[in-house]
Amino acid sequence: MSRCGLQGMEGVIHEEGPELRPALSDTISLASLGPQQMPRLWSALHDALLYNDPNKASGGKVVGLQSRQDGDPPPAPVSQPPAACTAKNSLTWSVLSRFDDACEIRSGAPSERLQPTRQVGRLLSRQLSHQLGSLELVGVSSRDTVLPGAGTGSDAHAGNGAQGGSDGDSDDDGPSGHDAAPLGKRQGQEPDVMPCYKAAPRRRSPLKRREIVELNGSTSDLIWDSGLMEKSLTPSTLLEKARQYNERVESRRQTGKVLAYVTPWHKRGYDLAVKFSKKLTHVSPVWYQLHCTDKVWSLTGQQDVDGKWLNRMRRVGGGPKIMPRVLISLPVGDLVQMLQDPETTRNMLVAEVIRHSYDGLVLEIWSAWTMTGGMDDDGFSIAAMDYVSTLRRLLRFDGTDRELFLAVPPVMPASHRSPFLKHQHLAKLQTHVDGWSVMTYDYSNANGSPGPNAPISWLEKNIAMMTSGERFDAEPLSQTTRANLLMGVAFYGWDSVAGSKEMTAVTADGIMTLMRGHEVAIQWDEGSSEHIFEYTDDNGATHRVYYPSPRSLEQRLEMFQKAGLSISIWELGQGLECFMDLL
């Protein structure tokens, strides 16, 4: 048995020396006390250890009130712990001293000390639990000593046990009456011994990650209220909400044309095209390729044509136009032959359009013409532009309004090795083409250096060069032509390994897998206006990932719309469902 003369209390210190501990009445964890229990417990402990006058160890009474009754001001807190307590329980003292400033709340009158509020009590509970793992209150077996959380019945101190904790709240976490009696003696009786604190063995459990529920399907929530539009995007928000979309699937935000590509290797895009058909003006399934073998031309890809999907799209009243893409990537000799005998390939393309009742074509050949140097030759470029204008005229031979789009590289390429569209060709063909699908993505991949997919500054330069014509001594494009420029929007990103130039495309499924399997911190790259994050793979290699986020997409969509331009999406099946809310 030890006695602290300064405090006027007797206690058993369970830190060192022989075991003198009586039978325990209860053990209370500071991390699980109720909202009113914690302030009372703290008040009693604070008063007992920090104030000289034993009368002030009130077990929860307001110190200022008792002082006024006695006619004396309350004693000032001591700057050092009482010797008896320091020798045996310095750990408890250090913890209390550390939080003394937070819990020593005074009112306007300097002499009146207020008890801790519920919020301070909860703060202390969290901090103690974090600092010490667990700190247990060890009680005694006296029938006259009732501990918070362990006693029963009422007590004279129950109404004003802690001024801050008795503010009308009655939402104690424990059973009824568990916090009714404060720490210390009951009215009219003396306790056998006072309880004291000991530092329990550290039993800190590992921090549990908040359970993440990945939501799918429609929701009434708007994407602007989801947290997905923030710079400080978190992996948990992305996992939980990125697969959702607003239930108003027929609403449309974009005023210009919206072309969406769908591919056989990401069949999810087919379903998205049907579900969000009202947001799209054109859909281009990537099915066909034009080949030449021994001067014999063939159109391949018919095996990819999905008749059931075409019927689903056409059942949507007022849905988008279906315009399959035809890829033509040939050696220069075959390209020359194609222009020398244009009727063969043009008739082949028109026949396929009529066979499946398509609404037109997206022809991807301009990059091949440019990369082979053909467009730098006057005769070749004239023949190429005649091929395009005649094909459009043949598509409308029966009086229909079938359309012809060209998939083209940007005016300002990502590097000097990349193909590009000359402004003069754009100006000459603007009345013979219904749309230009401009491939404004793969910037870093074209440069051979890992980085963003489409930096915002690069897009701004392309817009200025295409629309103003100043750099080419040309007239600015008309508003109609601007609306026919469909700026490329990537629904995919790039994953690169540190120290390597290799880049791997990453899509919606891949990004979600990375979020589940790695602890990552998503950051906003101000230079490119794209979100990025890093992770370490199983081999210890560090990866950096650039992937479009709702925020980065919205910035680009706003910029294009402000310039009077339209958009083309590569490609629908690679993106997250939440992207569709922006269209």
PDB file of N, CA, C and O in Angstrom, residues 197-240:
ATOM      1  N   TYR A 197      -3.917   3.878 -12.246  1.00  0.00           N
ATOM      2  CA  TYR A 197      -3.716   3.463 -13.623  1.00  0.00           C
ATOM      3  C   TYR A 197      -2.450   2.641 -13.751  1.00  0.00           C
ATOM      4  O   TYR A 197      -1.496   2.818 -13.008  1.00  0.00           O
ATOM      5  N   LYS A 198      -2.448   1.767 -14.690  1.00  0.00           N
ATOM      6  CA  LYS A 198      -1.209   1.106 -15.077  1.00  0.00           C
ATOM      7  C   LYS A 198      -1.176   1.042 -16.606  1.00  0.00           C
ATOM      8  O   LYS A 198      -2.214   1.000 -17.263  1.00  0.00           O
ATOM      9  N   ALA A 199       0.017   1.015 -17.157  1.00  0.00           N
ATOM     10  CA  ALA A 199       0.166   0.856 -18.596  1.00  0.00           C
ATOM     11  C   ALA A 199       0.119  -0.615 -18.915  1.00  0.00           C
ATOM     12  O   ALA A 199       0.963  -1.380 -18.465  1.00  0.00           O
ATOM     13  N   ALA A 200      -0.897  -1.030 -19.645  1.00  0.00           N
ATOM     14  CA  ALA A 200      -1.046  -2.442 -19.973  1.00  0.00           C
ATOM     15  C   ALA A 200      -0.067  -2.818 -21.072  1.00  0.00           C
ATOM     16  O   ALA A 200       0.442  -1.947 -21.793  1.00  0.00           O
ATOM     17  N   PRO A 201       0.231  -4.086 -21.231  1.00  0.00           N
ATOM     18  CA  PRO A 201       1.089  -4.511 -22.346  1.00  0.00           C
ATOM     19  C   PRO A 201       0.487  -4.055 -23.659  1.00  0.00           C
ATOM     20  O   PRO A 201      -0.733  -4.050 -23.839  1.00  0.00           O
ATOM     21  N   ARG A 202       1.345  -3.653 -24.575  1.00  0.00           N
ATOM     22  CA  ARG A 202       0.869  -3.154 -25.868  1.00  0.00           C
ATOM     23  C   ARG A 202       0.162  -4.279 -26.613  1.00  0.00           C
ATOM     24  O   ARG A 202       0.723  -5.337 -26.852  1.00  0.00           O
ATOM     25  N   ARG A 203      -1.069  -3.999 -26.962  1.00  0.00           N
ATOM     26  CA  ARG A 203      -1.831  -4.980 -27.723  1.00  0.00           C
ATOM     27  C   ARG A 203      -2.483  -4.286 -28.917  1.00  0.00           C
ATOM     28  O   ARG A 203      -3.626  -4.544 -29.258  1.00  0.00           O
ATOM     29  N   ARG A 204      -1.734  -3.398 -29.514  1.00  0.00           N
ATOM     30  CA  ARG A 204      -2.323  -2.633 -30.614  1.00  0.00           C
ATOM     31  C   ARG A 204      -2.582  -3.542 -31.802  1.00  0.00           C
ATOM     32  O   ARG A 204      -1.685  -4.218 -32.299  1.00  0.00           O
ATOM     33  N   SER A 205      -3.802  -3.538 -32.229  1.00  0.00           N
ATOM     34  CA  SER A 205      -4.158  -4.316 -33.410  1.00  0.00           C
ATOM     35  C   SER A 205      -3.758  -3.533 -34.647  1.00  0.00           C
ATOM     36  O   SER A 205      -3.750  -2.301 -34.641  1.00  0.00           O
ATOM     37  N   PRO A 206      -3.409  -4.215 -35.706  1.00  0.00           N
ATOM     38  CA  PRO A 206      -3.100  -3.493 -36.934  1.00  0.00           C
ATOM     39  C   PRO A 206      -4.315  -2.705 -37.398  1.00  0.00           C
ATOM     40  O   PRO A 206      -5.455  -3.150 -37.251  1.00  0.00           O
ATOM     41  N   LEU A 207      -4.050  -1.523 -37.972  1.00  0.00           N
ATOM     42  CA  LEU A 207      -5.148  -0.688 -38.443  1.00  0.00           C
ATOM     43  C   LEU A 207      -5.904  -1.413 -39.547  1.00  0.00           C
ATOM     44  O   LEU A 207      -5.314  -1.927 -40.493  1.00  0.00           O
ATOM     45  N   LYS A 208      -7.204  -1.455 -39.390  1.00  0.00           N
ATOM     46  CA  LYS A 208      -8.021  -2.113 -40.377  1.00  0.00           C
ATOM     47  C   LYS A 208      -8.449  -1.120 -41.448  1.00  0.00           C
ATOM     48  O   LYS A 208      -8.913  -0.037 -41.146  1.00  0.00           O
ATOM     49  N   ARG A 209      -8.248  -1.505 -42.678  1.00  0.00           N
ATOM     50  CA  ARG A 209      -8.684  -0.664 -43.775  1.00  0.00           C
ATOM     51  C   ARG A 209     -10.206  -0.655 -43.846  1.00  0.00           C
ATOM     52  O   ARG A 209     -10.854  -1.688 -43.675  1.00  0.00           O
ATOM     53  N   ARG A 210     -10.745   0.525 -44.069  1.00  0.00           N
ATOM     54  CA  ARG A 210     -12.197   0.640 -44.148  1.00  0.00           C
ATOM     55  C   ARG A 210     -12.725  -0.268 -45.259  1.00  0.00           C
ATOM     56  O   ARG A 210     -12.174  -0.322 -46.352  1.00  0.00           O
ATOM     57  N   GLU A 211     -13.775  -0.985 -44.916  1.00  0.00           N
ATOM     58  CA  GLU A 211     -14.340  -1.895 -45.900  1.00  0.00           C
ATOM     59  C   GLU A 211     -14.891  -1.105 -47.078  1.00  0.00           C
ATOM     60  O   GLU A 211     -15.655  -0.144 -46.916  1.00  0.00           O
ATOM     61  N   ILE A 212     -14.475  -1.491 -48.262  1.00  0.00           N
ATOM     62  CA  ILE A 212     -14.870  -0.795 -49.474  1.00  0.00           C
ATOM     63  C   ILE A 212     -15.876  -1.650 -50.227  1.00  0.00           C
ATOM     64  O   ILE A 212     -15.625  -2.817 -50.519  1.00  0.00           O
ATOM     65  N   VAL A 213     -17.018  -1.067 -50.506  1.00  0.00           N
ATOM     66  CA  VAL A 213     -18.064  -1.740 -51.264  1.00  0.00           C
ATOM     67  C   VAL A 213     -18.087  -1.138 -52.662  1.00  0.00           C
ATOM     68  O   VAL A 213     -18.386   0.046 -52.839  1.00  0.00           O
ATOM     69  N   GLU A 214     -17.760  -1.935 -53.642  1.00  0.00           N
ATOM     70  CA  GLU A 214     -17.731  -1.455 -55.018  1.00  0.00           C
ATOM     71  C   GLU A 214     -19.155  -1.469 -55.581  1.00  0.00           C
ATOM     72  O   GLU A 214     -19.755  -2.526 -55.745  1.00  0.00           O
ATOM     73  N   LEU A 215     -19.648  -0.291 -55.852  1.00  0.00           N
ATOM     74  CA  LEU A 215     -21.020  -0.131 -56.323  1.00  0.00           C
ATOM     75  C   LEU A 215     -21.069  -0.175 -57.840  1.00  0.00           C
ATOM     76  O   LEU A 215     -20.146   0.287 -58.515  1.00  0.00           O
ATOM     77  N   ASN A 216     -22.126  -0.698 -58.364  1.00  0.00           N
ATOM     78  CA  ASN A 216     -22.314  -0.800 -59.805  1.00  0.00           C
ATOM     79  C   ASN A 216     -23.728  -0.364 -60.172  1.00  0.00           C
ATOM     80  O   ASN A 216     -24.629  -0.379 -59.334  1.00  0.00           O
ATOM     81  N   GLY A 217     -23.897  -0.005 -61.433  1.00  0.00           N
ATOM     82  CA  GLY A 217     -25.231   0.301 -61.927  1.00  0.00           C
ATOM     83  C   GLY A 217     -25.605   1.761 -61.750  1.00  0.00           C
ATOM     84  O   GLY A 217     -24.780   2.625 -61.459  1.00  0.00           O
ATOM     85  N   SER A 218     -26.886   2.032 -61.904  1.00  0.00           N
ATOM     86  CA  SER A 218     -27.378   3.412 -61.902  1.00  0.00           C
ATOM     87  C   SER A 218     -27.544   3.930 -60.486  1.00  0.00           C
ATOM     88  O   SER A 218     -27.709   3.177 -59.534  1.00  0.00           O
ATOM     89  N   THR A 219     -27.480   5.245 -60.374  1.00  0.00           N
ATOM     90  CA  THR A 219     -27.681   5.931 -59.103  1.00  0.00           C
ATOM     91  C   THR A 219     -28.333   7.272 -59.373  1.00  0.00           C
ATOM     92  O   THR A 219     -28.202   7.836 -60.469  1.00  0.00           O
ATOM     93  N   SER A 220     -29.030   7.774 -58.375  1.00  0.00           N
ATOM     94  CA  SER A 220     -29.632   9.101 -58.511  1.00  0.00           C
ATOM     95  C   SER A 220     -28.627  10.211 -58.232  1.00  0.00           C
ATOM     96  O   SER A 220     -28.887  11.381 -58.507  1.00  0.00           O
ATOM     97  N   ASP A 221     -27.474   9.849 -57.691  1.00  0.00           N
ATOM     98  CA  ASP A 221     -26.449  10.839 -57.365  1.00  0.00           C
ATOM     99  C   ASP A 221     -25.807  11.388 -58.633  1.00  0.00           C
ATOM    100  O   ASP A 221     -25.660  10.680 -59.638  1.00  0.00           O
ATOM    101  N   LEU A 222     -25.397  12.645 -58.564  1.00  0.00           N
ATOM    102  CA  LEU A 222     -24.664  13.268 -59.651  1.00  0.00           C
ATOM    103  C   LEU A 222     -23.176  13.057 -59.455  1.00  0.00           C
ATOM    104  O   LEU A 222     -22.684  12.995 -58.333  1.00  0.00           O
ATOM    105  N   ILE A 223     -22.452  12.979 -60.544  1.00  0.00           N
ATOM    106  CA  ILE A 223     -21.017  12.717 -60.444  1.00  0.00           C
ATOM    107  C   ILE A 223     -20.294  13.853 -59.731  1.00  0.00           C
ATOM    108  O   ILE A 223     -19.263  13.651 -59.095  1.00  0.00           O
ATOM    109  N   TRP A 224     -20.865  15.061 -59.765  1.00  0.00           N
ATOM    110  CA  TRP A 224     -20.220  16.206 -59.116  1.00  0.00           C
ATOM    111  C   TRP A 224     -20.329  16.129 -57.595  1.00  0.00           C
ATOM    112  O   TRP A 224     -19.643  16.845 -56.892  1.00  0.00           O
ATOM    113  N   ASP A 225     -21.180  15.259 -57.093  1.00  0.00           N
ATOM    114  CA  ASP A 225     -21.323  15.078 -55.647  1.00  0.00           C
ATOM    115  C   ASP A 225     -20.664  13.797 -55.149  1.00  0.00           C
ATOM    116  O   ASP A 225     -20.787  13.458 -53.979  1.00  0.00           O
ATOM    117  N   SER A 226     -19.962  13.100 -56.023  1.00  0.00           N
ATOM    118  CA  SER A 226     -19.447  11.774 -55.680  1.00  0.00           C
ATOM    119  C   SER A 226     -18.026  11.784 -55.141  1.00  0.00           C
ATOM    120  O   SER A 226     -17.572  10.787 -54.598  1.00  0.00           O
ATOM    121  N   GLY A 227     -17.301  12.895 -55.307  1.00  0.00           N
ATOM    122  CA  GLY A 227     -15.888  12.929 -54.944  1.00  0.00           C
ATOM    123  C   GLY A 227     -14.976  12.525 -56.085  1.00  0.00           C
ATOM    124  O   GLY A 227     -13.756  12.664 -55.988  1.00  0.00           O
ATOM    125  N   LEU A 228     -15.546  12.050 -57.197  1.00  0.00           N
ATOM    126  CA  LEU A 228     -14.738  11.620 -58.336  1.00  0.00           C
ATOM    127  C   LEU A 228     -14.167  12.785 -59.128  1.00  0.00           C
ATOM    128  O   LEU A 228     -13.231  12.598 -59.905  1.00  0.00           O
ATOM    129  N   MET A 229     -14.721  13.985 -58.933  1.00  0.00           N
ATOM    130  CA  MET A 229     -14.271  15.148 -59.704  1.00  0.00           C
ATOM    131  C   MET A 229     -13.166  15.919 -59.002  1.00  0.00           C
ATOM    132  O   MET A 229     -12.703  16.932 -59.532  1.00  0.00           O
ATOM    133  N   GLU A 230     -12.734  15.473 -57.857  1.00  0.00           N
ATOM    134  CA  GLU A 230     -11.773  16.227 -57.063  1.00  0.00           C
ATOM    135  C   GLU A 230     -10.342  15.981 -57.525  1.00  0.00           C
ATOM    136  O   GLU A 230     -10.007  14.920 -58.038  1.00  0.00           O
ATOM    137  N   LYS A 231      -9.488  16.982 -57.300  1.00  0.00           N
ATOM    138  CA  LYS A 231      -8.055  16.772 -57.523  1.00  0.00           C
ATOM    139  C   LYS A 231      -7.527  15.718 -56.565  1.00  0.00           C
ATOM    140  O   LYS A 231      -6.716  14.871 -56.942  1.00  0.00           O
ATOM    141  N   SER A 232      -7.984  15.793 -55.320  1.00  0.00           N
ATOM    142  CA  SER A 232      -7.540  14.856 -54.290  1.00  0.00           C
ATOM    143  C   SER A 232      -8.381  13.577 -54.344  1.00  0.00           C
ATOM    144  O   SER A 232      -9.002  13.182 -53.363  1.00  0.00           O
ATOM    145  N   LEU A 233      -8.400  12.954 -55.504  1.00  0.00           N
ATOM    146  CA  LEU A 233      -9.157  11.724 -55.702  1.00  0.00           C
ATOM    147  C   LEU A 233      -8.515  10.596 -54.895  1.00  0.00           C
ATOM    148  O   LEU A 233      -7.294  10.429 -54.907  1.00  0.00           O
ATOM    149  N   THR A 234      -9.330   9.821 -54.198  1.00  0.00           N
ATOM    150  CA  THR A 234      -8.808   8.734 -53.376  1.00  0.00           C
ATOM    151  C   THR A 234      -9.108   7.392 -54.029  1.00  0.00           C
ATOM    152  O   THR A 234     -10.112   7.242 -54.733  1.00  0.00           O
ATOM    153  N   PRO A 235      -8.247   6.389 -53.804  1.00  0.00           N
ATOM    154  CA  PRO A 235      -8.518   5.057 -54.365  1.00  0.00           C
ATOM    155  C   PRO A 235      -9.846   4.483 -53.894  1.00  0.00           C
ATOM    156  O   PRO A 235     -10.541   3.818 -54.660  1.00  0.00           O
ATOM    157  N   SER A 236     -10.205   4.725 -52.635  1.00  0.00           N
ATOM    158  CA  SER A 236     -11.468   4.182 -52.135  1.00  0.00           C
ATOM    159  C   SER A 236     -12.657   4.777 -52.876  1.00  0.00           C
ATOM    160  O   SER A 236     -13.620   4.074 -53.190  1.00  0.00           O
ATOM    161  N   THR A 237     -12.611   6.078 -53.155  1.00  0.00           N
ATOM    162  CA  THR A 237     -13.703   6.708 -53.913  1.00  0.00           C
ATOM    163  C   THR A 237     -13.785   6.128 -55.315  1.00  0.00           C
ATOM    164  O   THR A 237     -14.873   5.854 -55.831  1.00  0.00           O
ATOM    165  N   LEU A 238     -12.633   5.928 -55.920  1.00  0.00           N
ATOM    166  CA  LEU A 238     -12.612   5.369 -57.276  1.00  0.00           C
ATOM    167  C   LEU A 238     -13.180   3.956 -57.280  1.00  0.00           C
ATOM    168  O   LEU A 238     -14.003   3.606 -58.145  1.00  0.00           O
ATOM    169  N   LEU A 239     -12.775   3.145 -56.312  1.00  0.00           N
ATOM    170  CA  LEU A 239     -13.264   1.776 -56.252  1.00  0.00           C
ATOM    171  C   LEU A 239     -14.768   1.721 -55.973  1.00  0.00           C
ATOM    172  O   LEU A 239     -15.490   0.909 -56.549  1.00  0.00           O
ATOM    173  N   GLU A 240     -15.228   2.586 -55.098  1.00  0.00           N
ATOM    174  CA  GLU A 240     -16.623   2.540 -54.686  1.00  0.00           C
ATOM    175  C   GLU A 240     -17.587   3.087 -55.731  1.00  0.00           C
ATOM    176  O   GLU A 240     -18.683   2.551 -55.921  1.00  0.00           O
TER     177      GLU A 240
END
